[in-house]
DNA sequence: AGTGTGGTTATTTTT
DNA sequence: TAACCACACT
C-alpha cells in the first residue's frame, strides 16, 4: 500500500472525477485507500464540498479507523469537521438513532449479536414444539435463512410466498416470530442496522430527501462485498444525482457465502448509465513474478471487467512449492524454513505470515512455533465479544439501558447463581407474557408471589431492585465507569469468575478482559466528539459493534509471526508469505467443490498470493490427519494454474501409490472434468 | 443444580 | 484427535 501522497495517472483521474458516478476497479495493492483519502481531501479543498456532506463507508472498523487517520493527515481539524467515515453498520445505527420517530423502536434499543439471536430462536423453537434433538442444525439453518431474507430485503410476509419446501415454510414462520420478538424486546440485530434504514428511505420520501441532501458525496470501499440491502441503501442515498465513488475488486470477493453479491459491480453499470469506470492496475506491493502468478490463477475465472496487475518492482524471487509428507511435516518445514530465512536475511518476525484455509490448520503450526519459541500472533478465532465474561458484563449494562432486553436478562439472571432455575424462569416468562411485561419489569411486579414460591419471588424482586438502583445511579453519572465496576462487583460477578476459573491463568485472563472492557468504555467516553455520544447509553450500544480485541492487539505492536486464515488476510500485506495446505478438498474446500463455487475458492487463492511483497512459498501435504484418520491428499488444481516456469519445486513432487477410496476418486474425476469444462 | 459420560462431528465469519 | 453437547446421574 503506497503511503506516499503522489498519485499515478489513473489514481489522479479517479480522484478528480466528480461529475458523476464512478466505479474504481482497484486491483490488489493498487493504492485504493490513497485514492479514497485523497479524494475526500480534494472534495473538501478543491470542490468546496463541506466535510459534513461527505460520507465514506467501509466494512470493517479497522478500515474505517485507518481511513480516518489518513484523512486526518490531509485535512485540518476544521476542514474535516463533520466528515462521516464509518462502517455500513455504524452508519445505519446513527441513522436509526436520528429517525426513531419513524421507526418501531424506542430510544434505548439494544443491538443483539449472533449469540443473542441464537438464544431467541432456540426459545422460539421450543415454544413451537419443533423438537430438541435436531434443533441445533435447524437453528443454524434458520439463522442463515433469516439473514439471507433480511439481506435480500424480504419481510416475513413475503418470505412465505418464496418458500419452496416444507422446511422453508417453517422457517418463514419462525422468521415472523423472531421479528415480532425483536420488536417486543426493543432490539435489533446486525442485519437490521442495514435493512431498517434502507426500508425507511424506501418508504419515506421526506426522510429520503433529507438524507440525500446530507450525503452529497458518497464513497464506498470494498464495494464487491456489498449485499443487496447495502447496495439498495447506497442507491437510495445517492439518488438520481449519483454523486459517488465505489471502489472494489471483483477478484477479491470472498464473502459471497455471507450474502455479498459481487454482481453488484455489474449492476452498477446497468443502474447508472453514465457510470465511469477507472481501472487501477499498477501494483505497488509485489514483485512481477508474484503478480504473474496471481494473474494466471485469476485468469481462469470469468470476468465482467478485465484487469491485469503489473508492477515495476522487478521479477523478484522464484515462487517455491514444497511438497511435505503430512501436516506435521508441513508445519515443521514451514517453521524451520522461516527461521532460516529470517536469520540469513536479517528480517523481523513480523515480516512473515502463514496463511491457511481453515482455523484448525493453525493448531499444528502453533505447537511447532511454541516448540521453537518463536513469538506469533494468531488472528481470528474467538472474538473479544464472544467471550463469556464480556458478554455477561455487557448484559448487565444492556439491561440497565433497556429494561425490555429479555435476552440480556436471561443471560445474567442466574449468573452468578441466584438459585433461579428453569422452572422459575418458565413461570416468570408466562406471567410476563400474560401481562405484556418484559422479564425485568415482571420481576419487580408484586403479583409475582401469587404464581411463584415465596423464595423465588423474593430472589427476582431482589434482582430487579438491584438493577433499578444502579440504573438510577448510572444514567446521570458523569463518571460512570467506577459505578459500573461497583455494580459488577456487588452483583457478585467477580467472585463468580474467581470460583469458576479452572486455572489461575484463566482467572487472570478473564479478569483482565473485564478490566479492558472498562478501559474501553472510558476511552469511548473520552474520545466521543459529540456531547450526545458521551452518555453511557450510546457508548454501550456502540461497544457491541466494535471488536476491542483487534484494537488491543494493534496497540501491542510487537514483532511476531502472523498466523491467519485467507479470509482474515484480505487487505493486509507481508514481505514473506507462506500459504499452506494447497490440496484438493482444502483449497478448494470440499464443500465448495460440491457446491460448484470453485470461483470463490480461486479468488481466495488469488487473495493469498497477492498478500506477498517479495517471497511466496506454497506448501502441500501428501497425507493429512482428518478427524484422527490419515487421509491421502491430491495437490490442489490451483497449482496447475500457476505459471510453471516461475516455480521451484521442493520435496517429493510425485506422490506415491495412494490408497484413495474409489468412490472419492470418481467424484474427484468428475469435479476435475467440470472445472475443465468451465474454462 | 451441578458433575460425569458417551456419542457425535469437524470452512471461511468484516458487523 | 479433541471439543462440544445432550442426557443421565448424584
XYZ file of C-alpha atoms (C1' of nucleotides) in Angstrom:
704
model
C 0.000 0.000 0.000
C 1.517 3.267 -1.080
C 1.504 5.798 1.684
C 3.122 8.493 -0.405
C 0.854 11.313 -1.465
C 1.902 11.160 -5.106
C -0.795 9.596 -7.221
C -0.251 7.936 -10.572
C -2.250 8.993 -13.629
C -5.099 6.582 -13.092
C -5.322 7.301 -9.387
C -5.287 11.016 -10.106
C -8.063 10.600 -12.653
C -10.129 8.686 -10.115
C -9.575 11.400 -7.542
C -10.610 14.227 -9.857
C -13.652 12.616 -11.413
C -16.567 14.096 -9.511
C -19.123 14.901 -12.193
C -20.955 11.587 -11.954
C -20.999 8.030 -10.707
C -17.622 6.376 -10.689
C -16.513 2.805 -10.220
C -12.852 2.321 -9.429
C -11.648 -1.182 -10.153
C -8.820 -1.348 -7.720
C -6.647 -4.402 -8.050
C -4.882 -5.780 -5.021
C -2.192 -3.436 -3.743
C -3.068 -0.675 -6.206
C -3.364 2.018 -3.553
C -7.116 2.316 -3.299
C -7.065 3.741 0.205
C -4.837 6.542 -1.042
C -7.344 7.311 -3.765
C -10.262 7.430 -1.339
C -8.490 9.567 1.239
C -7.013 11.922 -1.332
C -10.379 12.223 -2.968
C -12.028 13.225 0.297
C -9.411 15.932 0.697
C -9.913 17.006 -2.904
C -13.678 17.236 -2.471
C -13.280 19.472 0.535
C -10.410 21.628 -0.635
C -10.927 21.901 -4.366
C -14.621 21.281 -4.874
C -15.735 23.219 -1.832
C -17.973 20.485 -0.529
C -18.186 20.796 3.245
C -16.922 17.717 5.052
C -20.244 17.136 6.803
C -21.804 16.431 3.431
C -19.337 13.687 2.615
C -19.835 10.113 3.754
C -17.403 7.248 3.360
C -18.416 3.689 4.135
C -16.267 0.675 4.849
C -16.942 -2.834 6.048
C -14.605 -3.086 8.993
C -13.895 -0.850 11.906
C -10.243 -1.247 11.137
C -10.629 0.094 7.616
C -12.687 2.994 8.915
C -10.074 3.786 11.535
C -7.258 3.717 9.034
C -9.158 5.918 6.636
C -9.977 8.472 9.305
C -6.375 8.548 10.353
C -5.122 9.129 6.840
C -7.701 11.800 6.075
C -6.625 13.464 9.301
C -3.191 13.957 7.816
C -4.574 15.630 4.707
C -7.162 17.911 6.266
C -7.120 20.232 9.228
C -9.453 19.606 12.128
C -11.600 22.456 10.968
C -11.766 21.207 7.386
C -12.634 17.669 8.431
C -15.379 18.711 10.805
C -18.479 16.553 10.491
C -16.945 14.170 7.988
C -18.549 10.768 8.256
C -16.215 7.814 7.849
C -17.783 4.696 9.283
C -18.776 1.125 8.672
C -22.093 0.410 6.990
C -23.404 -0.790 10.305
C -22.357 2.256 12.286
C -23.834 4.494 9.628
C -27.088 2.549 9.872
C -27.058 2.788 13.646
C -26.657 6.545 13.533
C -29.448 6.885 11.019
C -31.749 4.807 13.196
C -30.964 6.917 16.225
C -31.812 10.092 14.371
C -35.004 8.796 12.788
C -36.515 6.975 15.734
C -39.865 8.626 15.394
C -40.400 6.902 12.050
C -39.421 3.505 13.363
C -40.856 0.769 15.562
C -38.094 1.414 18.092
C -37.659 3.336 21.284
C -34.586 5.403 22.001
C -32.956 2.850 24.256
C -32.988 -0.065 21.820
C -30.406 -2.841 22.123
C -28.274 -4.402 19.455
C -28.193 -8.172 19.614
C -25.276 -10.185 18.339
C -25.404 -13.586 16.699
C -25.304 -15.299 20.066
C -28.318 -13.469 21.392
C -30.225 -14.161 18.212
C -29.463 -17.824 18.501
C -30.894 -17.882 22.002
C -34.042 -16.197 20.832
C -34.507 -18.696 18.047
C -33.890 -21.564 20.415
C -36.511 -20.194 22.706
C -38.995 -19.755 19.895
C -38.477 -23.237 18.579
C -39.079 -24.811 21.933
C -42.261 -22.891 22.347
C -43.228 -24.031 18.898
C -42.554 -27.647 19.826
C -40.138 -28.144 16.992
C -38.297 -30.855 18.980
C -34.946 -30.633 20.691
C -32.592 -33.170 19.132
C -32.079 -31.840 15.617
C -32.741 -28.304 16.777
C -29.100 -27.263 16.627
C -28.870 -27.900 12.949
C -32.193 -26.232 12.366
C -31.140 -23.153 14.272
C -28.057 -22.761 12.130
C -30.248 -23.078 9.077
C -32.761 -20.621 10.456
C -30.113 -18.043 11.244
C -28.693 -18.315 7.763
C -32.080 -18.192 6.079
C -33.386 -15.295 8.120
C -30.218 -13.356 7.490
C -30.445 -14.117 3.766
C -34.036 -12.982 3.667
C -33.240 -9.815 5.500
C -30.302 -9.005 3.294
C -32.459 -9.528 0.256
C -34.978 -7.119 1.785
C -37.637 -9.784 2.113
C -40.019 -9.260 5.016
C -41.612 -12.226 6.846
C -44.907 -11.881 4.973
C -43.087 -12.064 1.665
C -40.910 -14.900 2.867
C -43.936 -17.178 2.978
C -44.524 -16.702 -0.715
C -40.975 -17.580 -1.778
C -40.865 -20.863 0.111
C -40.052 -23.978 -1.835
C -40.028 -26.670 0.815
C -41.999 -27.503 3.907
C -38.968 -26.589 5.928
C -38.862 -23.150 4.329
C -42.436 -22.575 5.416
C -41.458 -23.467 8.964
C -38.528 -21.113 8.803
C -40.618 -18.311 7.371
C -42.967 -18.742 10.282
C -40.010 -18.655 12.633
C -38.748 -15.513 10.927
C -42.065 -13.832 11.594
C -41.999 -14.783 15.271
C -38.361 -13.739 15.525
C -39.067 -10.283 14.143
C -42.000 -9.837 16.461
C -39.765 -10.881 19.321
C -37.041 -8.388 18.493
C -39.562 -5.561 18.305
C -41.018 -6.610 21.636
C -37.546 -6.530 23.179
C -36.968 -3.128 21.598
C -33.936 -4.672 19.934
C -32.354 -5.002 16.526
C -29.888 -7.485 15.118
C -26.841 -6.674 12.967
C -28.744 -7.088 9.725
C -31.419 -4.667 10.915
C -28.822 -1.927 11.132
C -28.690 -2.004 7.331
C -32.158 -3.207 6.491
C -34.204 -0.837 8.643
C -32.573 2.340 7.346
C -32.898 1.028 3.794
C -36.577 0.356 4.198
C -37.166 3.675 5.852
C -35.534 5.548 2.994
C -37.532 3.496 0.525
C -40.848 4.203 2.138
C -40.490 7.725 3.426
C -39.793 10.347 0.771
C -39.271 13.115 3.272
C -36.616 11.254 5.221
C -35.019 10.095 1.987
C -34.674 13.640 0.703
C -33.238 14.755 3.989
C -30.506 12.110 3.838
C -29.835 12.572 0.159
C -29.296 16.202 0.881
C -26.979 15.380 3.720
C -24.931 12.838 1.794
C -23.856 14.950 -1.128
C -20.951 12.730 -1.936
C -20.650 9.065 -1.041
C -17.575 6.869 -1.149
C -17.883 3.119 -0.751
C -14.924 0.887 -0.033
C -14.785 -2.865 -0.830
C -17.827 -2.446 -2.988
C -17.684 -6.055 -4.201
C -18.669 -7.152 -0.705
C -21.980 -5.311 -0.575
C -25.157 -7.341 -0.279
C -28.499 -6.446 -1.802
C -29.619 -4.387 1.176
C -26.370 -2.457 1.276
C -26.448 -1.728 -2.419
C -30.053 -0.589 -2.173
C -29.053 1.684 0.673
C -26.276 3.142 -1.463
C -28.680 3.760 -4.331
C -31.199 5.424 -2.046
C -28.579 7.683 -0.560
C -27.102 8.857 -3.834
C -30.479 9.260 -5.538
C -30.617 10.325 -9.157
C -27.706 12.675 -8.722
C -25.394 9.705 -8.433
C -22.559 11.582 -6.820
C -20.472 8.710 -5.608
C -17.310 6.685 -5.962
C -17.426 2.939 -5.445
C -14.100 1.203 -5.050
C -13.863 -2.524 -5.396
C -12.244 -5.580 -6.906
C -14.428 -8.428 -8.067
C -11.428 -10.735 -7.865
C -11.265 -10.218 -4.134
C -14.864 -11.041 -3.428
C -14.616 -13.873 -0.910
C -17.742 -13.329 1.153
C -20.470 -14.484 -1.211
C -21.293 -17.221 1.273
C -22.257 -14.457 3.616
C -24.623 -12.700 1.283
C -22.177 -10.460 -0.583
C -23.176 -10.009 -4.190
C -20.167 -9.372 -6.424
C -22.656 -8.992 -9.246
C -23.453 -5.627 -7.696
C -20.458 -4.384 -9.641
C -22.128 -5.255 -12.925
C -25.452 -3.924 -11.652
C -23.878 -0.558 -11.131
C -23.325 -0.312 -14.853
C -26.970 -1.051 -15.518
C -28.347 1.226 -12.843
C -26.170 4.183 -13.739
C -25.824 4.502 -17.477
C -23.356 7.324 -17.156
C -21.088 5.263 -14.903
C -17.413 5.945 -15.436
C -15.057 3.028 -14.831
C -11.409 3.532 -13.972
C -9.035 0.635 -13.512
C -6.089 0.742 -11.172
C -3.754 -1.949 -12.388
C -0.398 -0.796 -11.171
C 0.504 -2.724 -8.067
C 2.811 -1.150 -5.510
C 3.178 -4.205 -3.383
C 4.532 -7.293 -5.088
C 7.230 -8.369 -7.493
C 6.133 -9.001 -11.064
C 6.641 -12.709 -10.646
C 4.111 -12.841 -7.857
C 1.685 -10.802 -9.941
C 2.197 -13.069 -12.921
C 1.168 -15.978 -10.739
C -1.833 -14.079 -9.409
C -2.971 -13.021 -12.878
C -2.572 -16.548 -14.209
C -4.722 -18.056 -11.468
C -7.488 -15.492 -11.605
C -7.476 -15.649 -15.413
C -9.377 -18.904 -15.029
C -12.375 -17.068 -13.621
C -14.961 -15.360 -15.821
C -14.757 -11.576 -15.699
C -17.055 -8.680 -16.285
C -14.180 -6.223 -16.299
C -10.802 -7.410 -17.469
C -7.888 -6.366 -15.366
C -4.220 -7.233 -15.263
C -1.923 -6.266 -12.421
C 1.624 -5.147 -13.136
C 4.458 -3.675 -11.140
C 7.837 -2.132 -11.702
C 9.411 -3.918 -8.781
C 11.365 -6.406 -10.887
C 10.965 -10.161 -11.186
C 11.954 -10.977 -7.666
C 12.448 -14.366 -6.101
C 11.022 -17.518 -7.607
C 7.903 -18.941 -6.104
C 8.572 -22.096 -4.148
C 6.333 -25.083 -3.812
C 7.173 -27.554 -1.091
C 5.607 -30.976 -1.008
C 5.533 -32.394 2.514
C 4.794 -35.835 3.859
C 1.959 -34.863 6.148
C 0.558 -31.946 8.095
C 3.089 -32.247 10.924
C 5.919 -32.327 8.427
C 4.395 -29.316 6.683
C 4.305 -27.257 9.861
C 7.829 -28.268 10.754
C 9.243 -27.415 7.366
C 7.465 -24.089 7.166
C 8.632 -23.032 10.592
C 12.204 -24.189 10.028
C 12.314 -22.530 6.633
C 11.001 -19.340 8.158
C 13.604 -19.320 10.912
C 16.430 -19.949 8.456
C 15.193 -17.243 6.140
C 14.876 -14.753 8.959
C 18.374 -15.381 10.256
C 20.001 -15.376 6.832
C 18.311 -12.191 5.690
C 18.168 -10.297 8.959
C 14.410 -9.869 8.864
C 11.903 -9.464 11.708
C 9.284 -11.989 12.752
C 6.506 -9.644 11.747
C 7.692 -9.776 8.140
C 6.272 -13.274 7.839
C 2.748 -14.545 7.516
C 1.454 -18.087 7.314
C -1.911 -18.287 5.599
C -4.353 -21.182 5.621
C -7.904 -22.082 4.673
C -9.330 -23.210 7.982
C -8.594 -22.209 11.553
C -7.920 -25.815 12.539
C -4.758 -25.721 10.451
C -3.248 -23.261 12.886
C -3.002 -25.874 15.593
C -0.019 -27.792 14.283
C 1.691 -24.531 13.462
C 1.155 -23.276 16.967
C 2.682 -26.362 18.526
C 5.648 -26.091 16.226
C 6.163 -22.382 16.830
C 5.887 -22.803 20.561
C 8.405 -25.604 20.489
C 10.848 -23.375 18.661
C 9.986 -20.499 20.995
C 9.003 -18.182 18.206
C 6.611 -15.344 19.002
C 3.449 -15.486 16.936
C 0.166 -13.690 16.630
C -2.954 -15.656 15.938
C -5.685 -13.607 14.429
C -9.218 -14.737 14.029
C -10.646 -17.366 16.272
C -12.789 -16.168 19.104
C -13.620 -12.528 19.143
C -13.448 -10.423 22.247
C -17.182 -10.035 22.446
C -17.816 -13.717 22.066
C -16.099 -14.340 25.386
C -18.446 -15.327 28.124
C -17.215 -12.827 30.724
C -17.522 -9.921 28.318
C -20.962 -10.972 27.179
C -22.035 -11.270 30.807
C -20.831 -7.836 31.832
C -22.301 -6.369 28.674
C -25.616 -7.957 29.510
C -25.700 -6.169 32.879
C -25.093 -2.920 31.063
C -27.629 -3.633 28.374
C -30.272 -4.355 30.950
C -29.591 -1.015 32.578
C -30.082 0.793 29.332
C -33.002 -1.199 28.068
C -35.185 -2.924 30.683
C -37.028 -4.729 27.880
C -33.912 -6.553 26.812
C -35.050 -10.038 27.784
C -32.105 -11.539 26.036
C -29.712 -9.797 28.403
C -31.931 -10.622 31.345
C -31.886 -14.326 30.604
C -28.147 -14.342 30.248
C -27.403 -12.914 33.677
C -30.386 -13.695 35.845
C -28.623 -16.752 37.178
C -25.026 -15.663 36.579
C -23.719 -15.664 39.250
C -26.044 -18.282 40.717
C -29.101 -16.800 42.346
C -30.969 -20.073 42.661
C -33.235 -19.178 39.808
C -33.643 -22.267 37.669
C -35.516 -23.104 34.501
C -38.768 -23.813 36.325
C -38.863 -20.387 37.901
C -37.959 -18.770 34.618
C -40.680 -20.563 32.767
C -43.271 -19.333 35.221
C -41.856 -15.842 35.092
C -41.963 -15.907 31.306
C -45.575 -16.970 31.336
C -46.506 -14.245 33.795
C -44.648 -11.658 31.742
C -46.376 -12.773 28.587
C -49.833 -12.636 30.114
C -49.281 -9.122 31.322
C -47.185 -7.983 28.344
C -44.275 -7.072 30.545
C -40.596 -7.555 29.969
C -38.923 -10.145 32.172
C -37.221 -7.479 34.250
C -40.360 -5.437 34.861
C -42.235 -8.629 35.601
C -39.600 -9.479 38.204
C -40.431 -6.404 40.217
C -44.166 -6.964 39.991
C -45.788 -7.605 43.383
C -48.321 -10.051 41.927
C -45.450 -12.412 41.254
C -45.786 -14.027 44.669
C -49.137 -15.419 43.594
C -47.664 -17.536 40.828
C -44.284 -18.346 42.312
C -42.948 -19.832 45.528
C -42.008 -17.198 48.049
C -38.300 -17.777 47.805
C -38.190 -17.493 44.029
C -40.310 -14.341 44.049
C -38.016 -12.728 46.608
C -34.959 -13.574 44.557
C -36.464 -11.979 41.476
C -37.552 -8.890 43.388
C -34.070 -8.525 44.765
C -32.530 -8.769 41.356
C -34.926 -6.227 39.897
C -34.206 -3.853 42.798
C -30.504 -4.277 42.259
C -30.754 -3.338 38.593
C -33.145 -0.465 39.361
C -30.774 1.003 41.928
C -27.849 1.036 39.577
C -29.957 2.259 36.689
C -30.816 5.332 38.699
C -27.237 5.918 39.779
C -25.609 5.216 36.445
C -27.669 7.116 33.953
C -26.908 10.569 35.284
C -23.367 9.988 36.357
C -20.589 11.925 34.658
C -18.052 9.293 35.615
C -19.929 6.080 35.034
C -17.027 3.664 34.883
C -16.362 3.413 38.652
C -20.093 2.856 39.113
C -20.059 0.115 36.543
C -17.196 -1.549 38.334
C -19.027 -1.271 41.623
C -22.143 -2.786 40.134
C -20.322 -5.781 38.661
C -18.569 -6.352 41.981
C -21.737 -6.076 44.026
C -23.520 -8.391 41.657
C -21.012 -10.976 42.838
C -19.809 -11.453 39.315
C -16.117 -11.037 40.058
C -16.281 -13.622 42.832
C -18.132 -15.868 40.459
C -15.341 -15.601 37.874
C -12.756 -16.382 40.571
C -14.590 -19.512 41.664
C -15.440 -20.601 38.191
C -11.991 -20.356 36.637
C -10.284 -23.674 36.050
C -6.747 -22.339 36.415
C -5.183 -19.217 37.913
C -4.103 -18.270 34.403
C -7.652 -18.452 33.123
C -8.845 -16.407 36.060
C -6.346 -13.723 35.247
C -7.255 -13.589 31.549
C -10.914 -13.273 32.382
C -10.405 -10.538 34.952
C -8.052 -8.763 32.559
C -10.673 -8.936 29.860
C -13.213 -7.332 32.129
C -10.716 -4.635 33.048
C -10.034 -3.873 29.419
C -13.744 -3.609 28.797
C -13.873 -0.907 31.490
C -10.938 0.843 29.900
C -12.623 0.733 26.524
C -15.789 2.274 27.904
C -13.713 5.021 29.449
C -11.843 5.548 26.170
C -15.032 5.772 24.186
C -16.387 8.351 26.592
C -13.217 10.391 26.414
C -12.979 10.159 22.677
C -16.600 10.952 21.831
C -16.561 14.247 19.968
C -20.283 14.729 20.305
C -21.811 15.578 23.686
C -24.684 13.428 22.584
C -22.339 10.469 22.305
C -20.769 10.903 25.707
C -23.603 9.348 27.631
C -23.261 5.761 28.710
C -26.247 4.617 26.658
C -24.770 5.420 23.313
C -21.347 4.200 24.391
C -22.678 0.789 25.359
C -24.582 0.474 22.127
C -21.511 1.323 20.084
C -19.479 -1.196 22.004
C -21.380 -4.108 20.510
C -20.194 -3.101 17.071
C -16.539 -2.802 17.945
C -14.045 -5.504 18.283
C -11.868 -4.415 21.118
C -9.555 -7.350 20.832
C -8.496 -6.126 17.450
C -7.708 -2.731 18.883
C -5.848 -4.231 21.785
C -3.755 -6.368 19.510
C -2.921 -3.469 17.309
C -1.724 -1.407 20.188
C 0.794 -4.011 21.228
C 2.781 -3.540 18.056
C 5.135 -6.375 18.721
C 7.393 -8.395 16.497
C 5.542 -11.627 15.871
C 4.942 -14.102 13.069
C 1.412 -13.715 11.706
C -0.902 -16.690 11.513
C -4.147 -16.017 9.715
C -6.880 -17.504 7.577
C -7.011 -16.423 3.962
C -10.193 -14.544 4.745
C -8.606 -12.636 7.579
C -5.626 -11.762 5.396
C -7.609 -9.689 2.951
C -6.442 -6.100 2.952
C -3.111 -6.940 4.588
C 0.359 -7.432 3.149
C 3.573 -9.115 4.275
C 7.080 -9.269 2.830
C 7.110 -13.080 3.019
C 4.068 -15.265 2.775
C 3.626 -18.995 3.272
C 0.385 -20.459 2.025
C -0.153 -23.940 3.372
C -2.448 -26.836 2.577
C -2.644 -26.468 -1.204
C -4.637 -29.601 -1.667
C -7.904 -30.575 -3.228
C -10.750 -30.541 -0.684
C -8.928 -27.969 1.421
C -8.208 -25.236 -1.120
C -10.554 -25.520 -2.959
C -12.545 -26.623 0.044
C -14.576 -29.822 -0.142
C -17.918 -28.087 0.247
C -17.084 -25.582 -2.428
C -16.294 -28.330 -4.872
C -19.658 -29.900 -4.135
C -21.459 -26.572 -4.345
C -19.572 -25.723 -7.522
C -18.359 -22.429 -6.139
C -14.804 -23.003 -7.237
C -14.548 -19.430 -8.446
C -14.742 -18.061 -4.959
C -12.060 -20.500 -3.820
C -9.913 -19.332 -6.696
C -10.357 -15.774 -5.524
C -9.250 -16.906 -2.092
C -6.120 -18.303 -3.673
C -5.687 -15.010 -5.518
C -6.069 -13.011 -2.325
C -3.446 -15.205 -0.682
C -0.905 -14.802 -3.462
C -1.332 -11.049 -3.660
C -0.579 -10.594 0.044
C 3.104 -11.267 -0.609
C 5.523 -8.450 -1.343
C 8.703 -10.365 -2.109
C 8.583 -14.002 -1.177
C 5.872 -16.556 -1.744
C 6.065 -20.161 -0.634
C 3.259 -22.653 -1.176
C 3.113 -25.951 0.640
C 1.065 -29.100 0.371
C 0.982 -32.381 2.234
C 0.662 -35.833 0.739
C -1.298 -37.018 3.721
C -3.282 -35.156 6.277
C -4.964 -36.066 9.519
C -8.656 -35.741 9.139
C -10.529 -36.450 12.323
C -7.881 -38.794 13.634
C -7.612 -40.642 10.329
C -4.703 -40.127 7.977
C -6.017 -39.336 4.549
C -4.271 -39.261 1.215
C -4.457 -35.825 -0.404
C -4.331 -34.670 -4.008
C -2.445 -31.495 -4.954
C -4.708 -28.501 -5.473
C -5.875 -27.812 -9.018
C -4.774 -24.229 -8.463
C -1.152 -25.363 -8.522
C -1.634 -26.402 -12.142
C -2.923 -22.945 -12.930
C 0.292 -21.246 -11.862
C 2.912 -20.281 -14.466
C 5.063 -23.411 -14.212
C 8.305 -21.761 -15.343
C 8.228 -19.369 -12.409
C 8.038 -22.165 -9.873
C 10.647 -24.045 -7.962
C 9.562 -27.415 -6.622
C 10.961 -28.792 -3.387
C 10.413 -32.072 -1.648
C 8.875 -35.009 -3.392
C 6.920 -33.849 -6.347
C 5.077 -37.023 -7.184
C 3.041 -38.769 -4.593
C 3.396 -42.477 -4.003
C 0.719 -45.021 -4.760
C -2.238 -43.528 -2.987
C -4.898 -45.655 -1.406
C -7.720 -43.415 -2.395
C -11.243 -44.587 -1.943
C -12.550 -45.394 -5.449
C -15.820 -43.561 -4.862
C -13.912 -40.463 -3.912
C -11.653 -40.844 -6.865
C -14.647 -40.926 -9.158
C -16.027 -37.776 -7.569
C -12.666 -36.162 -7.900
C -12.525 -37.074 -11.547
C -15.959 -35.582 -12.118
C -15.032 -32.391 -10.338
C -11.910 -32.065 -12.440
C -13.887 -32.552 -15.600
C -16.379 -29.953 -14.540
C -13.617 -27.489 -13.840
C -12.139 -28.161 -17.262
C -15.484 -27.647 -18.955
C -15.946 -24.320 -17.220
C -12.806 -22.863 -18.697
C -28.238 -27.665 40.471
C -24.031 -29.325 39.351
C -20.975 -33.219 37.618
C -19.852 -37.021 34.501
C -20.214 -39.879 30.350
C -20.707 -41.220 25.845
C -21.798 -40.053 21.297
C -21.283 -37.039 17.619
C -18.783 -34.155 14.391
C -15.394 -31.368 12.147
C -14.962 -23.909 6.420
C -14.353 -19.251 5.793
C -17.158 -15.184 9.793
C -15.869 -7.712 8.031
C -20.716 -6.264 11.764
C -7.878 -36.205 17.954
C -10.377 -33.159 20.613
C -14.086 -30.369 21.527
C -18.735 -29.866 22.297
C -23.373 -31.247 23.589
C -27.180 -33.901 25.326
C -28.579 -36.548 28.690
C -28.283 -39.196 32.906
C -26.923 -39.495 37.373
C -25.890 -37.863 42.038
